[in-house]
XYZ file of N, CA, C and O in Angstrom:
888
model
N 325.541 203.681 -79.547
C 325.395 202.495 -78.693
C 324.985 201.291 -79.542
O 324.236 201.437 -80.506
N 325.495 200.134 -79.158
C 325.120 198.901 -79.852
C 323.693 198.483 -79.497
O 323.100 199.007 -78.564
N 323.193 197.512 -80.227
C 321.795 197.062 -80.064
C 321.519 196.577 -78.637
O 322.227 195.714 -78.128
N 320.467 197.131 -77.977
C 320.152 196.653 -76.621
C 319.447 195.292 -76.656
O 318.704 194.986 -77.593
N 319.694 194.503 -75.620
C 319.036 193.202 -75.441
C 318.822 193.018 -73.935
O 319.715 193.321 -73.142
N 317.630 192.579 -73.535
C 317.280 192.534 -72.105
C 317.222 191.099 -71.597
O 316.593 190.228 -72.209
N 317.850 190.876 -70.449
C 317.778 189.602 -69.729
C 317.148 189.894 -68.365
O 317.744 190.588 -67.541
N 315.935 189.382 -68.174
C 315.167 189.733 -66.973
C 314.877 188.496 -66.129
O 314.388 187.483 -66.630
N 315.165 188.609 -64.854
C 314.845 187.569 -63.870
C 313.322 187.491 -63.665
O 312.591 188.407 -64.038
N 312.877 186.407 -63.039
C 311.431 186.221 -62.806
C 311.060 186.371 -61.330
O 310.389 187.314 -60.934
N 311.527 185.441 -60.488
C 311.113 185.424 -59.072
C 311.623 186.641 -58.318
O 312.828 186.890 -58.262
N 310.703 187.394 -57.731
C 311.088 188.572 -56.957
C 311.406 189.776 -57.827
O 311.661 190.867 -57.323
N 311.403 189.577 -59.145
C 311.658 190.666 -60.095
C 310.378 190.946 -60.876
O 309.758 191.994 -60.719
N 309.954 189.980 -61.687
C 308.661 190.101 -62.380
C 307.525 189.888 -61.380
O 306.490 190.549 -61.454
N 307.728 188.954 -60.444
C 306.732 188.785 -59.378
C 307.162 189.596 -58.163
O 308.343 189.876 -57.974
N 306.193 189.964 -57.332
C 306.487 190.791 -56.155
C 307.262 190.029 -55.090
O 307.961 190.628 -54.282
N 307.101 188.704 -55.068
C 307.801 187.903 -54.072
C 308.515 186.748 -54.766
O 308.227 186.432 -55.923
N 309.432 186.133 -54.061
C 310.150 184.976 -54.586
C 309.267 183.737 -54.417
O 308.930 183.358 -53.300
N 308.896 183.120 -55.529
C 307.941 182.010 -55.477
C 308.515 180.752 -54.850
O 307.791 180.002 -54.189
N 309.814 180.506 -55.059
C 310.428 179.321 -54.425
C 310.370 179.480 -52.908
O 309.992 178.557 -52.183
N 310.713 180.675 -52.431
C 310.659 180.943 -50.980
C 309.222 180.798 -50.472
O 308.971 180.195 -49.414
N 308.259 181.326 -51.231
C 306.839 181.225 -50.825
C 306.399 179.761 -50.723
O 305.704 179.372 -49.771
N 306.825 178.943 -51.690
C 306.481 177.507 -51.672
C 307.097 176.840 -50.446
O 306.435 176.070 -49.742
N 308.370 177.152 -50.181
C 309.055 176.520 -49.042
C 308.411 176.922 -47.714
O 308.201 176.083 -46.834
N 308.090 178.199 -47.577
C 307.468 178.672 -46.326
C 306.150 177.947 -46.064
O 305.809 177.657 -44.924
N 305.423 177.684 -47.139
C 304.089 177.089 -47.001
C 304.125 175.565 -46.862
O 303.356 174.989 -46.120
N 305.059 174.896 -47.568
C 304.982 173.438 -47.668
C 306.182 172.660 -47.121
O 306.065 171.460 -46.890
N 307.324 173.307 -46.932
C 308.538 172.550 -46.578
C 308.729 172.439 -45.071
O 308.304 173.315 -44.318
N 309.408 171.374 -44.629
C 309.794 171.281 -43.219
C 310.864 172.339 -42.899
O 311.489 172.875 -43.817
N 311.096 172.623 -41.605
C 311.955 173.751 -41.214
C 313.376 173.726 -41.788
O 313.987 174.787 -41.937
N 313.897 172.554 -42.133
C 315.306 172.504 -42.588
C 315.569 173.246 -43.899
O 316.711 173.472 -44.273
N 314.516 173.647 -44.599
C 314.726 174.409 -45.843
C 315.419 175.739 -45.566
O 316.180 176.236 -46.389
N 315.179 176.299 -44.370
C 315.724 177.626 -44.018
C 317.252 177.625 -44.038
O 317.879 178.548 -44.547
N 317.827 176.574 -43.484
C 319.296 176.472 -43.426
C 319.870 176.366 -44.845
O 320.898 176.982 -45.158
N 319.194 175.598 -45.701
C 319.659 175.448 -47.093
C 319.614 176.811 -47.797
O 320.555 177.209 -48.475
N 318.520 177.554 -47.597
C 318.378 178.889 -48.197
C 319.511 179.811 -47.743
O 320.127 180.513 -48.552
N 319.813 179.791 -46.440
C 320.877 180.644 -45.904
C 322.236 180.278 -46.504
O 323.065 181.152 -46.774
N 322.456 178.985 -46.726
C 323.721 178.536 -47.328
C 323.846 179.022 -48.776
O 324.932 179.386 -49.224
N 322.710 179.061 -49.493
C 322.717 179.568 -50.874
C 323.022 181.074 -50.874
O 323.878 181.548 -51.619
N 322.316 181.820 -50.007
C 322.494 183.273 -49.975
C 323.903 183.678 -49.557
O 324.438 184.673 -50.036
N 324.510 182.898 -48.681
C 325.869 183.213 -48.241
C 326.914 182.634 -49.194
O 328.110 182.762 -48.970
N 326.448 181.976 -50.251
C 327.306 181.345 -51.269
C 328.186 180.229 -50.703
O 329.257 179.940 -51.208
N 327.692 179.594 -49.619
C 328.388 178.447 -49.022
C 328.183 177.210 -49.889
O 329.076 176.364 -50.008
N 326.978 177.079 -50.463
C 326.707 175.989 -51.407
C 326.208 176.594 -52.725
O 325.634 177.677 -52.723
N 326.432 175.892 -53.855
C 325.964 176.426 -55.143
C 324.433 176.470 -55.208
O 323.740 175.708 -54.519
N 323.933 177.355 -56.064
C 322.478 177.527 -56.230
C 321.831 176.207 -56.659
O 320.786 175.814 -56.135
N 322.456 175.520 -57.620
C 321.880 174.276 -58.137
C 321.671 173.254 -57.022
O 320.608 172.650 -56.898
N 322.678 173.108 -56.186
C 322.580 172.159 -55.068
C 321.487 172.588 -54.091
O 320.672 171.778 -53.635
N 321.452 173.884 -53.778
C 320.476 174.390 -52.806
C 319.038 174.196 -53.258
O 318.189 173.703 -52.501
N 318.763 174.546 -54.516
C 317.390 174.418 -55.031
C 316.995 172.943 -55.108
O 315.875 172.566 -54.743
N 317.913 172.095 -55.567
C 317.640 170.645 -55.611
C 317.278 170.110 -54.233
O 316.301 169.372 -54.067
N 318.079 170.503 -53.248
C 317.854 169.999 -51.887
C 316.542 170.509 -51.299
O 315.824 169.773 -50.626
N 316.222 171.779 -51.573
C 314.969 172.329 -51.038
C 313.757 171.606 -51.627
O 312.850 171.219 -50.898
N 313.748 171.408 -52.948
C 312.594 170.742 -53.569
C 312.530 169.259 -53.216
O 311.438 168.678 -53.204
N 313.674 168.663 -52.894
C 313.657 167.243 -52.506
C 313.013 167.035 -51.133
O 312.781 165.905 -50.706
N 312.699 168.130 -50.448
C 311.971 168.041 -49.178
C 310.457 167.901 -49.406
O 309.708 167.613 -48.481
N 310.013 168.131 -50.654
C 308.573 168.175 -50.938
C 308.103 166.934 -51.689
O 308.732 166.523 -52.665
N 306.988 166.315 -51.267
C 306.474 165.139 -51.973
C 305.837 165.503 -53.317
O 305.127 166.498 -53.427
N 306.116 164.685 -54.333
C 305.522 164.903 -55.665
C 304.001 164.875 -55.617
O 303.328 165.523 -56.426
N 303.462 164.134 -54.667
C 301.996 164.035 -54.526
C 301.350 165.391 -54.233
O 300.153 165.575 -54.460
N 302.149 166.348 -53.764
C 301.610 167.692 -53.445
C 301.592 168.625 -54.650
O 301.281 169.806 -54.519
N 301.931 168.091 -55.829
C 302.067 168.942 -57.019
C 300.859 169.871 -57.216
O 301.017 171.088 -57.390
N 299.668 169.296 -57.216
C 298.465 170.070 -57.510
C 298.251 171.180 -56.483
O 297.962 172.324 -56.824
N 298.420 170.811 -55.221
C 298.219 171.766 -54.120
C 299.234 172.915 -54.196
O 298.884 174.087 -54.036
N 300.513 172.553 -54.461
C 301.570 173.570 -54.551
C 301.315 174.493 -55.745
O 301.404 175.722 -55.633
N 300.978 173.891 -56.891
C 300.731 174.679 -58.104
C 299.552 175.625 -57.893
O 299.628 176.818 -58.213
N 298.477 175.108 -57.342
C 297.285 175.929 -57.088
C 297.642 177.094 -56.166
O 297.259 178.244 -56.416
N 298.397 176.792 -55.114
C 298.773 177.817 -54.135
C 299.566 178.942 -54.800
O 299.238 180.125 -54.652
N 300.589 178.582 -55.561
C 301.480 179.613 -56.100
C 300.800 180.406 -57.208
O 300.962 181.622 -57.317
N 299.975 179.745 -58.029
C 299.297 180.470 -59.110
C 298.241 181.430 -58.566
O 297.891 182.411 -59.212
N 297.772 181.156 -57.368
C 296.767 182.031 -56.762
C 297.350 183.076 -55.817
O 296.645 184.000 -55.410
N 298.618 182.921 -55.470
C 299.225 183.873 -54.536
C 300.286 184.779 -55.180
O 300.561 185.863 -54.664
N 300.897 184.322 -56.272
C 301.934 185.135 -56.911
C 301.303 186.353 -57.582
O 300.247 186.244 -58.194
N 301.960 187.486 -57.444
C 301.472 188.719 -58.082
C 302.537 189.242 -59.039
O 303.713 189.311 -58.678
N 302.097 189.591 -60.244
C 303.010 190.176 -61.221
C 303.244 191.645 -60.848
O 302.303 192.373 -60.530
N 304.505 192.050 -60.865
C 304.865 193.410 -60.449
C 304.221 194.460 -61.365
O 304.109 194.265 -62.574
N 303.836 195.553 -60.737
C 303.167 196.644 -61.447
C 304.009 197.127 -62.639
O 305.224 197.322 -62.517
N 303.344 197.287 -63.775
C 304.013 197.835 -64.960
C 304.647 196.805 -65.874
O 305.171 197.160 -66.930
N 304.596 195.522 -65.476
C 305.295 194.516 -66.295
C 304.660 194.376 -67.685
O 305.364 194.293 -68.691
N 303.334 194.348 -67.714
C 302.629 194.229 -69.004
C 303.018 195.382 -69.930
O 303.302 195.197 -71.122
N 303.046 196.584 -69.375
C 303.430 197.778 -70.141
C 304.899 197.712 -70.580
O 305.240 198.142 -71.684
N 305.736 197.160 -69.698
C 307.162 196.990 -70.012
C 307.346 196.054 -71.215
O 308.126 196.344 -72.128
N 306.609 194.936 -71.228
C 306.695 193.991 -72.353
C 306.255 194.688 -73.641
O 306.919 194.573 -74.684
N 305.155 195.455 -73.560
C 304.666 196.198 -74.735
C 305.708 197.212 -75.209
O 305.948 197.369 -76.416
N 306.360 197.871 -74.248
C 307.400 198.865 -74.554
C 308.575 198.219 -75.295
O 309.065 198.765 -76.296
N 309.016 197.051 -74.837
C 310.146 196.376 -75.503
C 309.775 195.993 -76.932
O 310.604 196.075 -77.843
N 308.522 195.594 -77.125
C 308.055 195.253 -78.484
C 308.052 196.488 -79.382
O 308.527 196.453 -80.516
N 307.505 197.571 -78.863
C 307.443 198.831 -79.636
C 308.833 199.305 -80.049
O 309.032 199.796 -81.161
N 309.785 199.151 -79.132
C 311.151 199.639 -79.389
C 312.002 198.596 -80.124
O 313.162 198.868 -80.455
N 311.445 197.401 -80.316
C 312.191 196.340 -81.002
C 313.372 195.822 -80.201
O 314.404 195.425 -80.758
N 313.228 195.830 -78.860
C 314.320 195.338 -77.995
C 314.037 193.873 -77.633
O 313.009 193.582 -77.027
N 314.921 192.940 -77.996
C 314.708 191.541 -77.613
C 314.648 191.407 -76.088
O 315.451 192.010 -75.370
N 313.679 190.626 -75.611
C 313.485 190.400 -74.171
C 313.524 188.903 -73.892
O 312.770 188.140 -74.481
N 314.424 188.499 -73.007
C 314.495 187.105 -72.575
C 314.276 187.030 -71.068
O 314.853 187.817 -70.312
N 313.428 186.096 -70.646
C 313.251 185.833 -69.220
C 314.199 184.701 -68.863
O 314.096 183.596 -69.406
N 315.150 184.980 -67.974
C 316.113 183.963 -67.535
C 315.886 183.761 -66.047
O 316.118 184.650 -65.235
N 315.389 182.578 -65.703
C 314.860 182.392 -64.354
C 315.392 181.136 -63.678
O 315.444 180.070 -64.280
N 315.748 181.308 -62.412
C 316.071 180.150 -61.583
C 314.821 179.482 -61.051
O 314.881 178.520 -60.295
N 313.648 180.007 -61.450
C 312.362 179.421 -61.062
C 312.082 178.136 -61.838
O 312.887 177.702 -62.667
N 310.937 177.552 -61.576
C 310.626 176.224 -62.116
C 309.449 176.326 -63.080
O 308.498 177.074 -62.839
N 309.486 175.522 -64.139
C 308.504 175.610 -65.225
C 307.051 175.536 -64.772
O 306.193 176.229 -65.308
N 306.750 174.727 -63.739
C 305.342 174.504 -63.386
C 304.650 175.752 -62.832
O 303.431 175.817 -62.788
N 305.430 176.767 -62.423
C 304.790 178.037 -62.060
C 305.245 179.208 -62.935
O 304.467 180.127 -63.177
N 306.473 179.186 -63.446
C 306.950 180.300 -64.283
C 306.109 180.423 -65.558
O 305.607 181.497 -65.890
N 305.956 179.290 -66.270
C 305.265 179.336 -67.573
C 303.786 179.722 -67.457
O 303.321 180.589 -68.197
N 303.017 179.151 -66.499
C 301.615 179.579 -66.374
C 301.466 181.051 -65.975
O 300.566 181.736 -66.451
N 302.368 181.547 -65.113
C 302.260 182.940 -64.669
C 302.599 183.939 -65.789
O 302.122 185.068 -65.790
N 303.428 183.498 -66.744
C 303.799 184.382 -67.860
C 302.951 184.148 -69.101
O 303.109 184.844 -70.104
N 302.040 183.179 -69.020
C 301.204 182.839 -70.164
C 300.394 184.067 -70.611
O 299.745 184.718 -69.802
N 300.470 184.377 -71.896
C 299.757 185.543 -72.416
C 300.531 186.842 -72.288
O 300.129 187.875 -72.819
N 301.664 186.813 -71.563
C 302.499 188.009 -71.398
C 303.785 187.913 -72.219
O 304.169 188.862 -72.899
N 304.448 186.758 -72.102
C 305.722 186.548 -72.799
C 305.661 185.215 -73.546
O 305.293 184.198 -72.943
N 306.015 185.178 -74.842
C 306.009 183.913 -75.579
C 306.958 182.890 -74.940
O 308.019 183.251 -74.420
N 306.539 181.626 -74.976
C 307.278 180.554 -74.305
C 308.730 180.439 -74.783
O 309.628 180.131 -74.005
N 308.950 180.733 -76.087
C 310.320 180.597 -76.621
C 311.266 181.674 -76.096
O 312.480 181.601 -76.307
N 310.738 182.679 -75.385
C 311.597 183.705 -74.783
C 311.824 183.442 -73.284
O 312.418 184.262 -72.590
N 311.352 182.288 -72.799
C 311.464 181.961 -71.365
C 312.465 180.819 -71.165
O 312.328 179.750 -71.764
N 313.451 181.057 -70.325
C 314.447 180.041 -69.974
C 314.384 179.822 -68.465
O 314.693 180.735 -67.696
N 313.955 178.631 -68.048
C 313.862 178.337 -66.609
C 314.147 176.854 -66.372
O 314.293 176.069 -67.313
N 314.212 176.468 -65.109
C 314.438 175.074 -64.753
C 313.155 174.266 -64.939
O 312.058 174.814 -64.938
N 313.310 172.961 -65.074
C 312.159 172.075 -65.288
C 311.932 171.217 -64.032
O 312.807 171.114 -63.174
N 310.756 170.601 -63.968
C 310.411 169.775 -62.806
C 310.027 168.364 -63.235
O 309.495 168.165 -64.329
N 310.308 167.422 -62.357
C 309.956 166.012 -62.608
C 309.216 165.504 -61.367
O 309.780 165.452 -60.269
N 307.944 165.152 -61.560
C 307.106 164.697 -60.443
C 306.907 163.179 -60.450
O 306.000 162.683 -59.803
N 307.763 162.457 -61.183
C 307.575 161.000 -61.283
C 308.197 160.244 -60.108
O 307.968 159.055 -59.945
N 309.003 160.925 -59.310
C 309.612 160.295 -58.128
C 308.790 160.646 -56.883
O 307.903 161.483 -56.937
N 309.149 160.039 -55.775
C 308.405 160.300 -54.533
C 308.522 161.759 -54.120
O 307.563 162.379 -53.680
N 309.729 162.307 -54.273
C 309.961 163.734 -53.964
C 310.175 164.499 -55.271
O 310.576 163.919 -56.288
N 309.942 165.794 -55.238
C 310.078 166.608 -56.452
C 311.552 166.692 -56.870
O 312.422 166.993 -56.052
N 311.784 166.423 -58.139
C 313.151 166.474 -58.690
C 313.218 167.651 -59.673
O 312.317 167.837 -60.483
N 314.275 168.435 -59.570
C 314.462 169.555 -60.484
C 315.418 169.132 -61.597
O 316.438 168.494 -61.356
N 315.051 169.494 -62.824
C 315.852 169.161 -64.009
C 316.475 170.453 -64.515
O 315.828 171.513 -64.517
N 317.736 170.363 -64.974
C 318.525 171.564 -65.282
C 318.909 171.621 -66.769
O 319.986 171.194 -67.147
N 318.052 172.179 -67.624
C 318.394 172.216 -69.046
C 319.393 173.311 -69.432
O 319.942 173.289 -70.523
N 319.628 174.278 -68.522
C 320.490 175.415 -68.878
C 321.642 175.561 -67.881
O 321.781 176.581 -67.216
N 322.447 174.512 -67.792
C 323.556 174.511 -66.832
C 324.744 175.312 -67.371
O 324.743 175.767 -68.518
N 325.773 175.441 -66.539
C 326.930 176.290 -66.848
C 327.746 175.767 -68.036
O 327.924 174.561 -68.183
N 328.248 176.709 -68.828
C 329.195 176.352 -69.890
C 330.608 176.293 -69.307
O 330.793 176.421 -68.087
N 331.602 176.128 -70.163
C 332.994 175.974 -69.698
C 333.542 177.226 -69.020
O 334.515 177.160 -68.295
N 332.881 178.367 -69.275
C 333.385 179.617 -68.697
C 332.839 179.885 -67.294
O 333.224 180.859 -66.657
N 331.893 179.048 -66.833
C 331.294 179.273 -65.515
C 331.469 178.040 -64.638
O 331.177 176.928 -65.064
N 331.922 178.243 -63.424
C 332.151 177.122 -62.499
C 331.319 177.287 -61.228
O 331.632 176.719 -60.188
N 330.249 178.064 -61.297
C 329.476 178.385 -60.091
C 328.332 177.423 -59.789
O 327.645 177.579 -58.789
N 328.109 176.443 -60.693
C 326.974 175.510 -60.531
C 325.682 176.287 -60.279
O 324.993 176.108 -59.289
N 325.367 177.154 -61.243
C 324.242 178.082 -61.107
C 322.874 177.395 -61.157
O 321.902 177.922 -60.642
N 322.788 176.260 -61.813
C 321.472 175.656 -62.073
C 320.988 176.148 -63.415
O 321.334 175.603 -64.452
N 320.189 177.210 -63.410
C 319.899 177.929 -64.649
C 320.973 179.006 -64.747
O 320.915 180.008 -64.036
N 321.964 178.780 -65.603
C 323.136 179.669 -65.625
C 322.877 180.886 -66.506
O 322.878 180.803 -67.726
N 322.668 182.004 -65.864
C 322.334 183.231 -66.593
C 323.506 183.757 -67.432
O 323.305 184.155 -68.572
N 324.760 183.726 -66.912
C 325.879 184.135 -67.766
C 326.002 183.274 -69.030
O 326.256 183.792 -70.113
N 325.783 181.961 -68.888
C 325.849 181.068 -70.054
C 324.781 181.449 -71.076
O 325.050 181.509 -72.285
N 323.565 181.724 -70.595
C 322.477 182.120 -71.498
C 322.764 183.463 -72.169
O 322.462 183.649 -73.351
N 323.372 184.385 -71.433
C 323.749 185.676 -72.024
C 324.755 185.449 -73.158
O 324.616 186.005 -74.254
N 325.753 184.597 -72.897
C 326.759 184.318 -73.937
C 326.126 183.634 -75.155
O 326.524 183.854 -76.294
N 325.111 182.812 -74.901
C 324.455 182.064 -75.974
C 323.515 182.956 -76.800
O 323.434 182.836 -78.026
N 322.781 183.844 -76.138
C 321.700 184.585 -76.795
C 322.110 185.966 -77.304
O 321.451 186.521 -78.178
N 323.182 186.520 -76.763
C 323.605 187.871 -77.165
C 324.888 187.805 -77.978
O 325.718 186.918 -77.765
N 325.023 188.731 -78.906
C 326.304 188.897 -79.590
C 327.238 189.677 -78.672
O 326.792 190.408 -77.790
N 328.515 189.525 -78.908
C 329.510 190.153 -78.030
C 329.332 191.675 -77.958
O 329.523 192.285 -76.911
N 328.928 192.286 -79.088
C 328.826 193.748 -79.088
C 327.424 194.265 -78.769
O 327.173 195.471 -78.819
N 326.468 193.376 -78.428
C 325.146 193.837 -77.984
C 325.265 194.585 -76.655
O 326.136 194.268 -75.830
N 324.367 195.545 -76.432
C 324.319 196.270 -75.159
C 323.410 195.478 -74.217
O 322.195 195.484 -74.359
N 324.017 194.786 -73.270
C 323.294 193.812 -72.443
C 322.713 194.480 -71.194
O 323.452 195.044 -70.392
N 321.389 194.383 -71.056
C 320.679 194.963 -69.909
C 320.224 193.803 -69.018
O 319.529 192.899 -69.473
N 320.640 193.823 -67.764
C 320.292 192.760 -66.810
C 319.373 193.346 -65.741
O 319.695 194.358 -65.117
N 318.218 192.702 -65.552
C 317.246 193.141 -64.537
C 317.061 192.014 -63.533
O 316.739 190.883 -63.927
N 317.275 192.290 -62.241
C 317.135 191.206 -61.266
C 317.085 191.693 -59.828
O 317.141 192.902 -59.564
N 317.010 190.719 -58.914
C 316.823 191.091 -57.504
C 317.662 190.287 -56.515
O 317.689 190.617 -55.338
N 318.322 189.204 -56.953
C 318.861 188.295 -55.938
C 320.259 187.774 -56.275
O 320.859 188.142 -57.277
N 320.724 186.875 -55.437
C 322.047 186.252 -55.602
C 322.133 185.520 -56.942
O 323.188 185.464 -57.561
N 320.998 185.000 -57.423
C 320.996 184.265 -58.701
C 321.252 185.189 -59.890
O 321.507 184.720 -60.997
N 321.167 186.503 -59.671
C 321.382 187.471 -60.760
C 322.767 188.119 -60.715
O 323.122 188.879 -61.610
N 323.542 187.789 -59.688
C 324.807 188.496 -59.484
C 325.812 188.242 -60.609
O 326.424 189.176 -61.124
N 325.968 186.985 -61.011
C 326.951 186.676 -62.062
C 326.534 187.306 -63.391
O 327.370 187.767 -64.164
N 325.225 187.334 -63.645
C 324.711 187.981 -64.865
C 324.988 189.488 -64.808
O 325.378 190.103 -65.810
N 324.788 190.077 -63.614
C 325.011 191.516 -63.449
C 326.455 191.900 -63.787
O 326.713 192.967 -64.343
N 327.389 190.996 -63.479
C 328.808 191.267 -63.776
C 329.066 191.363 -65.280
O 330.038 191.973 -65.708
N 328.175 190.749 -66.085
C 328.329 190.791 -67.548
C 327.505 191.904 -68.188
O 327.627 192.146 -69.381
N 326.643 192.552 -67.402
C 325.722 193.545 -67.965
C 326.398 194.867 -68.284
O 327.299 195.305 -67.572
N 325.944 195.497 -69.365
C 326.370 196.871 -69.663
C 325.511 197.854 -68.877
O 325.931 198.970 -68.599
N 324.299 197.420 -68.547
C 323.399 198.211 -67.702
C 322.692 197.252 -66.759
O 322.089 196.267 -67.200
N 322.785 197.495 -65.462
C 322.135 196.651 -64.459
C 321.012 197.448 -63.802
O 321.224 198.582 -63.356
N 319.814 196.841 -63.780
C 318.660 197.455 -63.117
C 318.251 196.503 -62.002
O 317.850 195.361 -62.265
N 318.401 196.941 -60.754
C 318.349 196.001 -59.629
C 317.372 196.447 -58.547
O 317.016 197.620 -58.443
N 316.967 195.463 -57.754
C 316.212 195.759 -56.544
C 316.649 194.780 -55.461
O 317.326 193.799 -55.733
N 316.276 195.081 -54.220
C 316.434 194.189 -53.081
C 317.892 193.734 -52.892
O 318.802 194.544 -52.922
N 318.109 192.417 -52.733
C 319.422 191.855 -52.396
C 320.479 192.176 -53.462
O 321.652 192.373 -53.155
N 320.059 192.241 -54.733
C 321.024 192.514 -55.804
C 321.587 193.934 -55.688
O 322.767 194.151 -55.995
N 320.781 194.878 -55.230
C 321.268 196.248 -55.010
C 322.414 196.215 -54.000
O 323.479 196.804 -54.207
N 322.184 195.500 -52.910
C 323.179 195.360 -51.837
C 324.484 194.774 -52.378
O 325.579 195.269 -52.101
N 324.372 193.697 -53.193
C 325.571 193.034 -53.737
C 326.284 193.956 -54.734
O 327.514 194.011 -54.753
N 325.516 194.677 -55.547
C 326.129 195.607 -56.508
C 326.896 196.710 -55.765
O 328.003 197.095 -56.167
N 326.303 197.200 -54.671
C 326.973 198.243 -53.880
C 328.262 197.706 -53.259
O 329.299 198.351 -53.280
N 328.180 196.483 -52.716
C 329.364 195.848 -52.108
C 330.500 195.693 -53.119
O 331.666 195.892 -52.795
N 330.147 195.314 -54.348
C 331.158 194.977 -55.354
C 331.459 196.123 -56.313
O 332.251 195.970 -57.239
N 330.812 197.247 -56.107
C 331.064 198.401 -56.969
C 330.545 198.236 -58.387
O 331.130 198.764 -59.338
N 329.438 197.485 -58.544
C 328.818 197.323 -59.862
C 327.825 198.467 -60.065
O 326.904 198.637 -59.268
N 328.034 199.235 -61.117
C 327.146 200.366 -61.391
C 325.740 199.843 -61.708
O 325.587 198.874 -62.449
N 324.717 200.488 -61.130
C 323.350 199.993 -61.315
C 322.334 201.111 -61.072
O 322.666 202.128 -60.476
N 321.128 200.879 -61.561
C 319.978 201.726 -61.202
C 319.021 200.850 -60.417
O 318.921 199.652 -60.685
N 318.307 201.424 -59.461
C 317.361 200.606 -58.697
C 315.934 200.895 -59.170
O 315.656 201.958 -59.729
N 315.052 199.921 -58.955
C 313.660 200.078 -59.391
C 312.710 199.453 -58.380
O 313.091 198.571 -57.603
N 311.466 199.918 -58.416
C 310.410 199.306 -57.616
C 309.382 198.656 -58.544
O 309.064 197.488 -58.410
N 308.889 199.423 -59.508
C 307.921 198.885 -60.472
C 308.547 198.861 -61.869
O 309.601 199.470 -62.096
N 307.886 198.193 -62.805
C 308.403 198.170 -64.174
C 308.162 199.493 -64.896
O 308.765 199.736 -65.943
N 307.321 200.349 -64.327
C 307.228 201.713 -64.865
C 308.569 202.427 -64.654
O 309.020 203.185 -65.506
N 309.218 202.164 -63.503
C 310.559 202.704 -63.241
C 311.543 202.196 -64.286
O 312.378 202.948 -64.792
N 311.449 200.908 -64.598
C 312.365 200.287 -65.569
C 312.210 200.961 -66.935
O 313.199 201.274 -67.602
N 310.958 201.197 -67.345
C 310.700 201.857 -68.634
C 311.375 203.228 -68.659
O 312.039 203.596 -69.638
N 311.233 203.987 -67.554
C 311.833 205.334 -67.489
C 313.356 205.265 -67.554
O 313.995 206.083 -68.228
N 313.933 204.303 -66.849
C 315.400 204.128 -66.865
C 315.871 203.823 -68.292
O 316.849 204.396 -68.778
N 315.157 202.925 -68.967
C 315.532 202.567 -70.341
C 315.399 203.768 -71.279
O 316.267 204.002 -72.118
N 314.325 204.531 -71.113
C 314.123 205.714 -71.967
C 315.254 206.720 -71.779
O 315.801 207.252 -72.741
N 315.609 206.980 -70.511
C 316.597 208.015 -70.200
C 318.029 207.567 -70.485
O 318.826 208.320 -71.028
N 318.344 206.328 -70.082
C 319.750 205.921 -70.071
C 320.162 205.045 -71.240
O 321.347 204.921 -71.529
N 319.189 204.400 -71.878
C 319.544 203.484 -72.968
C 319.130 204.060 -74.315
O 319.946 204.238 -75.216
N 317.841 204.381 -74.450
C 317.352 204.817 -75.759
C 317.841 206.208 -76.146
O 318.119 206.475 -77.296
N 318.020 207.082 -75.149
C 318.558 208.431 -75.433
C 319.968 208.308 -75.979
O 320.321 208.930 -76.982
N 320.777 207.468 -75.330
C 322.158 207.263 -75.777
C 322.211 206.586 -77.142
O 323.068 206.862 -77.959
N 321.246 205.673 -77.356
C 321.236 204.918 -78.614
C 320.981 205.842 -79.806
O 321.460 205.614 -80.904
N 320.203 206.908 -79.555
C 319.867 207.808 -80.667
C 320.926 208.890 -80.883
O 320.876 209.623 -81.848
N 321.877 208.990 -79.941
C 322.933 210.017 -80.076
C 324.025 209.567 -81.029
O 324.275 208.403 -81.170
């Protein structure tokens, strides 16, 4: 087997819940729900949906929103051990997230080095929160992903690397199509089943470690 490389989602994968959804439920007016449904049904692109949802929130609420999410988000069981495991095995780990820097980076502080984190940025200088997109789609992707995970995979992995994709939602689907091994939970499991994408499911990162030991590292040593 070729060298493994891991691309792991953040919201709802590393954390127990989706932080964007948690922020919207707590702070946004009711119209955010319709935008979310349009994103999940793929009626509108992810980039447009996330931009529109955050544009419902005043920049003046930055401190309150940040405090809320940093105190309510929970890191999924086994993640710390999973990061240690990837280091021990020498497997490159990249966090590729449709989440936003003001909560992704503080929540991963001390767990994952900043240079291994790819997420969207925020601008609080306007009346409403503006999302900035440093990792948009390359010429091979037309999905307007926002943080384009397939583009990042093409950028960070060599063609012959064994690409492992870990995720939970619609934002991980295009990445899953490029993965040699997909480890999924929640909505992504459903989409993989619908589309016939081979995958393993997980609840905690202890499960992920076991899957990697059995299905990736065993094969790599053969």
